PDB file of C-alpha atoms in Angstrom:
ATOM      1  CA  UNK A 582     -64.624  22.280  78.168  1.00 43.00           C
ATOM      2  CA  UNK A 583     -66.303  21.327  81.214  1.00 46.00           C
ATOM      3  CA  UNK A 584     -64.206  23.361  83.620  1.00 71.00           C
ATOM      4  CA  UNK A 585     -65.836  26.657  84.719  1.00 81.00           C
ATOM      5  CA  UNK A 586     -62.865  29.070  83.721  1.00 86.00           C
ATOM      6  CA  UNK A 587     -62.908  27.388  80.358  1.00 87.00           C
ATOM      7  CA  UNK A 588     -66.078  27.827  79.555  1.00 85.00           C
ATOM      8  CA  UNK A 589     -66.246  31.109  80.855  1.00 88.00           C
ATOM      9  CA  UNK A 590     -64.052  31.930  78.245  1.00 89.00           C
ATOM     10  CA  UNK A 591     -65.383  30.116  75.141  1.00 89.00           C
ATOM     11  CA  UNK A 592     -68.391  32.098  76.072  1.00 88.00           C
ATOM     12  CA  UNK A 593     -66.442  35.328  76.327  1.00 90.00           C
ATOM     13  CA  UNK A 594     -65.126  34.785  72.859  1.00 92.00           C
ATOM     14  CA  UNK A 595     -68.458  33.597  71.409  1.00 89.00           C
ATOM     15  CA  UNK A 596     -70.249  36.951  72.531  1.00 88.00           C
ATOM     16  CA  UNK A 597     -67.260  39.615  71.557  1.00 89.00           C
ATOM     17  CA  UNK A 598     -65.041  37.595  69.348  1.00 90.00           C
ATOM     18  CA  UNK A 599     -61.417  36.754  69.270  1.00 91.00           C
ATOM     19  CA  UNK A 600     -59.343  37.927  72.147  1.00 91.00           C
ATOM     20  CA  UNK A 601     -55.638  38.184  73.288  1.00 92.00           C
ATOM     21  CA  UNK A 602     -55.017  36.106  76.958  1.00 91.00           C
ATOM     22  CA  UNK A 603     -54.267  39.463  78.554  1.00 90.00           C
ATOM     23  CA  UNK A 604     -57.783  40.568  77.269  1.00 91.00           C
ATOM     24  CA  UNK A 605     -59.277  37.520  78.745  1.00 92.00           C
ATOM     25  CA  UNK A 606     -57.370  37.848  82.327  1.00 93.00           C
ATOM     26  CA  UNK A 607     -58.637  41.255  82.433  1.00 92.00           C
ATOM     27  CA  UNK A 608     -62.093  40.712  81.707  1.00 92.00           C
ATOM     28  CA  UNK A 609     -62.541  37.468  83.433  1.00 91.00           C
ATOM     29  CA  UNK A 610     -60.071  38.872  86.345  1.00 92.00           C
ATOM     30  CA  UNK A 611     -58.424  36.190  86.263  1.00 90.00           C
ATOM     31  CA  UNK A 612     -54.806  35.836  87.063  1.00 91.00           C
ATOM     32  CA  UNK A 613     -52.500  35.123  83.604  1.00 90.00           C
ATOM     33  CA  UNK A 614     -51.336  31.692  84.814  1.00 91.00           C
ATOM     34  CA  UNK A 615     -54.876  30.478  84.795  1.00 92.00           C
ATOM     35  CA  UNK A 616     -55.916  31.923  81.932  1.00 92.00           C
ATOM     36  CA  UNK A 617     -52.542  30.148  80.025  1.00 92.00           C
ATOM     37  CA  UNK A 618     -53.292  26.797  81.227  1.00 91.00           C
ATOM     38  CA  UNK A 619     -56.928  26.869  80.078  1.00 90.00           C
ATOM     39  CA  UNK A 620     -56.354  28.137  77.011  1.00 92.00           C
ATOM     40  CA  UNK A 621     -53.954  25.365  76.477  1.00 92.00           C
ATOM     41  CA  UNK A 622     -55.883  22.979  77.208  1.00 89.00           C
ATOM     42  CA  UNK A 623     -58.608  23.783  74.715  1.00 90.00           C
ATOM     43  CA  UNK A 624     -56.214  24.768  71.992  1.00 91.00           C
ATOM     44  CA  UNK A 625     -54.601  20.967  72.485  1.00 90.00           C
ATOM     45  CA  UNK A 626     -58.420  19.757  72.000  1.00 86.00           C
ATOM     46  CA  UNK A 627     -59.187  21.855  69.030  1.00 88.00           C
ATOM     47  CA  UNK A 628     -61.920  24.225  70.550  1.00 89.00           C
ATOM     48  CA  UNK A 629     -59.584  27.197  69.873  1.00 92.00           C
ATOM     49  CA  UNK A 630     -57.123  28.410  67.613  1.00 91.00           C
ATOM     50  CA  UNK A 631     -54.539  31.029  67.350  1.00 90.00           C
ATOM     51  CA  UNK A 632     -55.882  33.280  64.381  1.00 83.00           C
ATOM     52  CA  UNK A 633     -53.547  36.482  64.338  1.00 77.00           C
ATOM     53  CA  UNK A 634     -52.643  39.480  66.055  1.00 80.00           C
ATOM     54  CA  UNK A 635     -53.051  42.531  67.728  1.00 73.00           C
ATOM     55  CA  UNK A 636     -51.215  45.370  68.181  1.00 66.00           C
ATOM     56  CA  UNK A 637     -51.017  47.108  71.253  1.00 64.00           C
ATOM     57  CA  UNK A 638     -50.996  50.991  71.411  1.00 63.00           C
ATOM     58  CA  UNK A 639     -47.628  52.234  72.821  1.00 60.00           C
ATOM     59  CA  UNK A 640     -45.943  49.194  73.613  1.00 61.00           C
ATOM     60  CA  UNK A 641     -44.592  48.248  70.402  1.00 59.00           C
ATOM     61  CA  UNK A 642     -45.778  44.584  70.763  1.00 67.00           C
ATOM     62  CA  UNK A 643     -48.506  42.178  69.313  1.00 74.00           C
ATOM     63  CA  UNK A 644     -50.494  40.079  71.259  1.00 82.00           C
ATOM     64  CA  UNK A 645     -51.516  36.835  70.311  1.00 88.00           C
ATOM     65  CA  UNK A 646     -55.312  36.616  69.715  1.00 93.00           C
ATOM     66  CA  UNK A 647     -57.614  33.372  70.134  1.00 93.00           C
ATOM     67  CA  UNK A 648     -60.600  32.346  68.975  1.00 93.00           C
ATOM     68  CA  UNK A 649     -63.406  29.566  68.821  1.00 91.00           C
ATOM     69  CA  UNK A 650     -62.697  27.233  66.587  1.00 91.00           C
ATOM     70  CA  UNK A 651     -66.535  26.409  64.895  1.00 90.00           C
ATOM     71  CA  UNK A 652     -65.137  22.788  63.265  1.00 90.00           C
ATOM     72  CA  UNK A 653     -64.828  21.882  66.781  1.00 90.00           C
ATOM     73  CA  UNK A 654     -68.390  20.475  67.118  1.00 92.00           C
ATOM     74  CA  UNK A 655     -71.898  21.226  65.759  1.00 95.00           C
ATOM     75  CA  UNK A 656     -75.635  21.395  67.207  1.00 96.00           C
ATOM     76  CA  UNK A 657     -78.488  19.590  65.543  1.00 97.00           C
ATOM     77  CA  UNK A 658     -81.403  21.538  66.192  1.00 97.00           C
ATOM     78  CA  UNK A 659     -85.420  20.708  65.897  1.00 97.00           C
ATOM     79  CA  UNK A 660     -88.430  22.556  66.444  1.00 97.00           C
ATOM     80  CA  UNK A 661     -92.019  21.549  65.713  1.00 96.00           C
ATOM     81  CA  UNK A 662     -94.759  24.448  65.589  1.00 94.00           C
ATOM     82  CA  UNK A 663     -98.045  23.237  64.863  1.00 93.00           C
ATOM     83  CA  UNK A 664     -97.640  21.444  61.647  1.00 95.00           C
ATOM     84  CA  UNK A 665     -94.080  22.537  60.945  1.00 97.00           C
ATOM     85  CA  UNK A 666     -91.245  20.659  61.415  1.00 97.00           C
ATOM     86  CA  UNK A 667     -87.938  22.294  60.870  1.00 98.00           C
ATOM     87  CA  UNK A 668     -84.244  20.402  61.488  1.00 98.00           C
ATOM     88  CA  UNK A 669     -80.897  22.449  61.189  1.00 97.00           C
ATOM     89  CA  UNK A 670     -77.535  21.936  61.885  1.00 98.00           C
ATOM     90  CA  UNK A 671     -75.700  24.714  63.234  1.00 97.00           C
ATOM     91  CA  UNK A 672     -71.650  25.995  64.583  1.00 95.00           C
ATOM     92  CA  UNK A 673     -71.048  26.726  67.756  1.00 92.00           C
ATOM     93  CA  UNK A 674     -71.137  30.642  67.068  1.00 91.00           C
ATOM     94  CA  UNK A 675     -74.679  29.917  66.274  1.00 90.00           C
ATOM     95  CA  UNK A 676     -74.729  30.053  62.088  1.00 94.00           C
ATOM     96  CA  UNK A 677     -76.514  27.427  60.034  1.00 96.00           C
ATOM     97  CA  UNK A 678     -75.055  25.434  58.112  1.00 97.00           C
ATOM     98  CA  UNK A 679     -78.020  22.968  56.201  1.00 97.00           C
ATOM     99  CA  UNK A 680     -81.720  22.848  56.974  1.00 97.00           C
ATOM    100  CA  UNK A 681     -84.953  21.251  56.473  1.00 97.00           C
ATOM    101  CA  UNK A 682     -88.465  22.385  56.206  1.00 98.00           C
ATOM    102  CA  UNK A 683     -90.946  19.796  56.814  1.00 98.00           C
ATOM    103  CA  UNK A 684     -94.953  20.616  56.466  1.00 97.00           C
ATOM    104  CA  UNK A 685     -96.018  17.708  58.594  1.00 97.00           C
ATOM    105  CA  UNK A 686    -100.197  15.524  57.382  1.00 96.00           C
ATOM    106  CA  UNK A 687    -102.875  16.268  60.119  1.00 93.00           C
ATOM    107  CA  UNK A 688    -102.947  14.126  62.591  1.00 90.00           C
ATOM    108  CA  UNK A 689     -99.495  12.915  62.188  1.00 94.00           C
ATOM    109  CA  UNK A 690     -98.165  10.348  64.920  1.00 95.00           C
ATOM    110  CA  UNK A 691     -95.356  10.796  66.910  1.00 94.00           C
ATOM    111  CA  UNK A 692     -93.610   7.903  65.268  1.00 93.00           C
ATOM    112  CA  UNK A 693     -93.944   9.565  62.638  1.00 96.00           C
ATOM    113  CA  UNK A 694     -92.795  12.820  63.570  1.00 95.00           C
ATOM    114  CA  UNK A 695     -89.613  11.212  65.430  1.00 93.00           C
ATOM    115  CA  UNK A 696     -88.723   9.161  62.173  1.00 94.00           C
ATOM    116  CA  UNK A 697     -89.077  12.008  59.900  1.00 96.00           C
ATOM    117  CA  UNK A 698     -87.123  14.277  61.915  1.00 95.00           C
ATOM    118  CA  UNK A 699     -83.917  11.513  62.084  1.00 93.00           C
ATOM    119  CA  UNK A 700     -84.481  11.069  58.411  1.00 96.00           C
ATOM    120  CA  UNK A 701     -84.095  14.941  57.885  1.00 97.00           C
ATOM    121  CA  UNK A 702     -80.828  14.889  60.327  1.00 96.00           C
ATOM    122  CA  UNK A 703     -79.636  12.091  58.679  1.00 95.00           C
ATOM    123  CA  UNK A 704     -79.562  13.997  55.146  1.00 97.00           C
ATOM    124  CA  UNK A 705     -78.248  16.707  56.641  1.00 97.00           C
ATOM    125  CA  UNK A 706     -75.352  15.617  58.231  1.00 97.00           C
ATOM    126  CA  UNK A 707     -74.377  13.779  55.039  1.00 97.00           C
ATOM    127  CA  UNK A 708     -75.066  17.064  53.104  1.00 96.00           C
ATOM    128  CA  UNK A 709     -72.571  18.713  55.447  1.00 96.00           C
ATOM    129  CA  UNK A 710     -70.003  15.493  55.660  1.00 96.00           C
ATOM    130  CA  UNK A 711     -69.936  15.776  59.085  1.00 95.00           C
ATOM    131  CA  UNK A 712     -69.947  12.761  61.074  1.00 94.00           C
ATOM    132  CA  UNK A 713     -72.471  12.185  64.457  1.00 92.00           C
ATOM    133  CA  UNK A 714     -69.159  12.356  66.652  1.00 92.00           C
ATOM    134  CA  UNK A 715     -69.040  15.965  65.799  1.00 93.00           C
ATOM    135  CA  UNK A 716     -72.477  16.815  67.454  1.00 95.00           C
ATOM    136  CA  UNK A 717     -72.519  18.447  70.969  1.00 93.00           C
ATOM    137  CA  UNK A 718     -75.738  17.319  71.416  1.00 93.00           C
ATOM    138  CA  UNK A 719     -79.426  17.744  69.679  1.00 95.00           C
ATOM    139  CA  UNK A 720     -81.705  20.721  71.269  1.00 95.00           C
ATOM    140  CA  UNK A 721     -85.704  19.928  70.644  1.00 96.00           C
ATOM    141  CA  UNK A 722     -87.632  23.637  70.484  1.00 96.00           C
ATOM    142  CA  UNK A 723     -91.071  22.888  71.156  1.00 95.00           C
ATOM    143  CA  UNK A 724     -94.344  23.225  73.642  1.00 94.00           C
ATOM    144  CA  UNK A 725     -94.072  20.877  76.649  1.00 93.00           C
ATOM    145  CA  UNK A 726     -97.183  19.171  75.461  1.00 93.00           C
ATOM    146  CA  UNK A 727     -95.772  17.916  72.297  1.00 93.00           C
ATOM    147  CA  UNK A 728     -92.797  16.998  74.090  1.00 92.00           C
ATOM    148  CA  UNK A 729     -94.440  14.470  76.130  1.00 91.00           C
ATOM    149  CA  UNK A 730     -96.705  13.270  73.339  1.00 90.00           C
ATOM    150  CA  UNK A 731     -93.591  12.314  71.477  1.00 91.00           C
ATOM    151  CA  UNK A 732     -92.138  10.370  74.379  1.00 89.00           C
ATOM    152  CA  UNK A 733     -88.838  11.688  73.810  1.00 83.00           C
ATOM    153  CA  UNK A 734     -86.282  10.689  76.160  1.00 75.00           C
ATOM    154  CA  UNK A 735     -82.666  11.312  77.194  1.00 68.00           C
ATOM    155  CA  UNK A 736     -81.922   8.053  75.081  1.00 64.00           C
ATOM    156  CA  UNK A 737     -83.943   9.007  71.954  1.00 64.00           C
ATOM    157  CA  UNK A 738     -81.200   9.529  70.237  1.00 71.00           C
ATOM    158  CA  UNK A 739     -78.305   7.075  71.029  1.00 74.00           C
ATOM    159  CA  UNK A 740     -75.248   8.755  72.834  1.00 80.00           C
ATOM    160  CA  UNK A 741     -76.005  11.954  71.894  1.00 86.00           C
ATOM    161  CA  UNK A 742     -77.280  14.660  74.709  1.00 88.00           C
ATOM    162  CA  UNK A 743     -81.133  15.522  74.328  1.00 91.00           C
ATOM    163  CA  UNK A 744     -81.919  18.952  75.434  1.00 92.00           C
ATOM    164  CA  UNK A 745     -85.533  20.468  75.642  1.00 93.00           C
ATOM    165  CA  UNK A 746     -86.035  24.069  75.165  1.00 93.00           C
ATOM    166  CA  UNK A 747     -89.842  25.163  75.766  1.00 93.00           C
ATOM    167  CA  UNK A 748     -91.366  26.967  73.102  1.00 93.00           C
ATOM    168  CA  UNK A 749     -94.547  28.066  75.254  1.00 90.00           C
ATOM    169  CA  UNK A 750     -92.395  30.838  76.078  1.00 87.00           C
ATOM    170  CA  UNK A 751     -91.093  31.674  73.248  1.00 86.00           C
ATOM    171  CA  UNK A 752     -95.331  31.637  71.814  1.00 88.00           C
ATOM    172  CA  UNK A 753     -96.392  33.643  74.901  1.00 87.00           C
ATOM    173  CA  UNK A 754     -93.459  36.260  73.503  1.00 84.00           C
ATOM    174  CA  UNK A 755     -94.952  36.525  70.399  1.00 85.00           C
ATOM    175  CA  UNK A 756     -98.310  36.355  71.530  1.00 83.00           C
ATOM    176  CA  UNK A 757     -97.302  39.773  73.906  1.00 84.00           C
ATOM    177  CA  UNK A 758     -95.335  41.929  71.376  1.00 87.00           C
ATOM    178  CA  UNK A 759     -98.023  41.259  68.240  1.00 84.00           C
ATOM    179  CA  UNK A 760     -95.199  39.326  65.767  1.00 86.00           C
ATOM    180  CA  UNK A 761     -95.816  36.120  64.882  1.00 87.00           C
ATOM    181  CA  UNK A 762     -94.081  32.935  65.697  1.00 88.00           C
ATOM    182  CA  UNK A 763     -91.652  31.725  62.994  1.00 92.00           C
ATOM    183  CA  UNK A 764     -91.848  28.115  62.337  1.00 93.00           C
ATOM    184  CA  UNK A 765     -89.075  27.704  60.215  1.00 95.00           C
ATOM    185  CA  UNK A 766     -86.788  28.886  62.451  1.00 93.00           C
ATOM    186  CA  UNK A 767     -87.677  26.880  65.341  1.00 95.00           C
ATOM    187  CA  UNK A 768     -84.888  24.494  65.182  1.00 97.00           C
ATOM    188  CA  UNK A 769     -82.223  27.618  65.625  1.00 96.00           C
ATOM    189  CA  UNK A 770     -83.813  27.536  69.269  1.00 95.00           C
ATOM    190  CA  UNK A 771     -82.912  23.790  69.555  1.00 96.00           C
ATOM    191  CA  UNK A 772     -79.129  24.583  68.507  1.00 95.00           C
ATOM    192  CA  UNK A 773     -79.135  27.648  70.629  1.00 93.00           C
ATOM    193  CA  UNK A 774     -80.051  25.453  73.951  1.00 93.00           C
ATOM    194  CA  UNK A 775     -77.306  23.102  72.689  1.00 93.00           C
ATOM    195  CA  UNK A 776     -74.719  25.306  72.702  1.00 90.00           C
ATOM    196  CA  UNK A 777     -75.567  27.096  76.480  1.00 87.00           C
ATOM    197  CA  UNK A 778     -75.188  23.934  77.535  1.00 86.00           C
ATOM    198  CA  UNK A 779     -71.534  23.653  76.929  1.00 80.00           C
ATOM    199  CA  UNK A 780     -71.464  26.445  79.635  1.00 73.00           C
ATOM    200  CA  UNK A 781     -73.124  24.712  82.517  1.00 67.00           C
ATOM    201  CA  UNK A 782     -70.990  23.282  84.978  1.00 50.00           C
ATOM    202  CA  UNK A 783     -71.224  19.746  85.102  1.00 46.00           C
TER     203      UNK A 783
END
C-alpha cells in the first residue's frame, strides 16, 4: 500500500465508496494500465475486493466495482482527556468495533496509565479475535504535555507503529465553537491518525 497511486486510491474508495477501475482512471486521471496493475496488486494482498457490479447507461455492459476490504487491518486507538481514558479498536473505513472507558484515580502515574491502557487493548483484541498482526498501527489522541509525561516512544509498543495526534487542537476547537470536548471518544482520533497514515508516502 505504500505506493502513491495505491494509496491514492484506497483513499478514493474510503471517502466515496466502491468504484469501477474506469471510475478510478477518470478521477485519479490516471491512465487504465496503471490503474489495473495497482489494483492488482492490492486485491492479491487482500486490501480490496471485487464486490459486484455496475451497470453502465447506454452501453449495455457492467463494470466491475472494487472496494476496501475492512478485514484487511485494524487501528487501535487511545485518547486520554483529563481523567478519561478511552481505548478502541477500529476498521479502516473508520467504524468501531470494541471499546473501553476508563475513569482514571487522581494523580495516576504514567505507569499506570500505560499499563492500563495495554490491559484495555489487550481485552479488546481478544473480544474481537483479532490477532496484533492485524493492527496498522496504534494512534495516541492526547495534549503534547501528557504525551511527554508518559514517555511514550516509537518502541512503546513492540513492532507496532506509534502515532501521536495532538489533542490541544482538537480542545482549542471546542474551546472556540462553545461544545464541549468528548472524552469518550478520544480514542476515534487515535484510529483516525492511524489510518491517514497509510496514505503518506513512505
Amino acid at each position: 500500500m505504500k505506493p502513491k497511486i495505491q494509496a491514492r486510491l484506497i483513499e478514493l474508495i474510503l471517502s466515496e465508496g466502491a468504484m469501477s477501475r474506469s471510475e478510478m482512471a477518470r478521477r485519479l486521471s490516471v491512465s487504465a494500465s496503471k490503474i489495473t496493475e495497482a489494483t492488482a496488486g492490492l486485491i492479491e494482498n487482500g486490501i480490496l475486493y471485487e464486490c459486484g457490479f455496475r451497470s453502465t447507461p447506454g452501453k449495455g455492459r457492467r463494470n466491475q466495482l472494487l472496494d476496501v476490504d475492512i478485514s484487511c487491518g485494524f487501528a487501535l486507538g487511545a485518547g486520554l482527556y483529563e481523567r478519561t481514558l478511552s481505548v478502541g479498536l477500529c476498521t479502516i473505513k473508520g467504524d468501531t468495533l470494541s471499546h473501553r472507558i476508563i475513569e482514571l484515580p487522581e494523580n495516576a502515574t504514567a505507569e499506570y496509565i500505560l499499563s492500563t491502557g495495554k490491559s484495555a487493548a489487550e481485552e479488546i483484541l481478544n473480544d474481537c479475535c483479532i490477532s496484533e498482526e492485524k493492527l496498522f498501527g496504534i494512534g495516541l489522541c492526547m495534549t503534547k504535555s501528557d504525551f511527554e509525561r508518559l514517555g511514550i516512544s516509537k518502541t512503546s509498543f513492540g513492532r507496532l507503529p506509534v502515532l501521536f495526534e495532538p489533542a490541544d487542537r482538537i480542545i482549542a476547537y471546542s474551546r472556540d465553537t462553545g461544545m464541549p470536548v468528548d472524552p469518550n471518544g478520544m480514542f476515534v482520533f487515535g484510529c483516525g491518525r492511524v489510518v491517514r497514515n497509510l496514505f503518506c508516502e513512505k
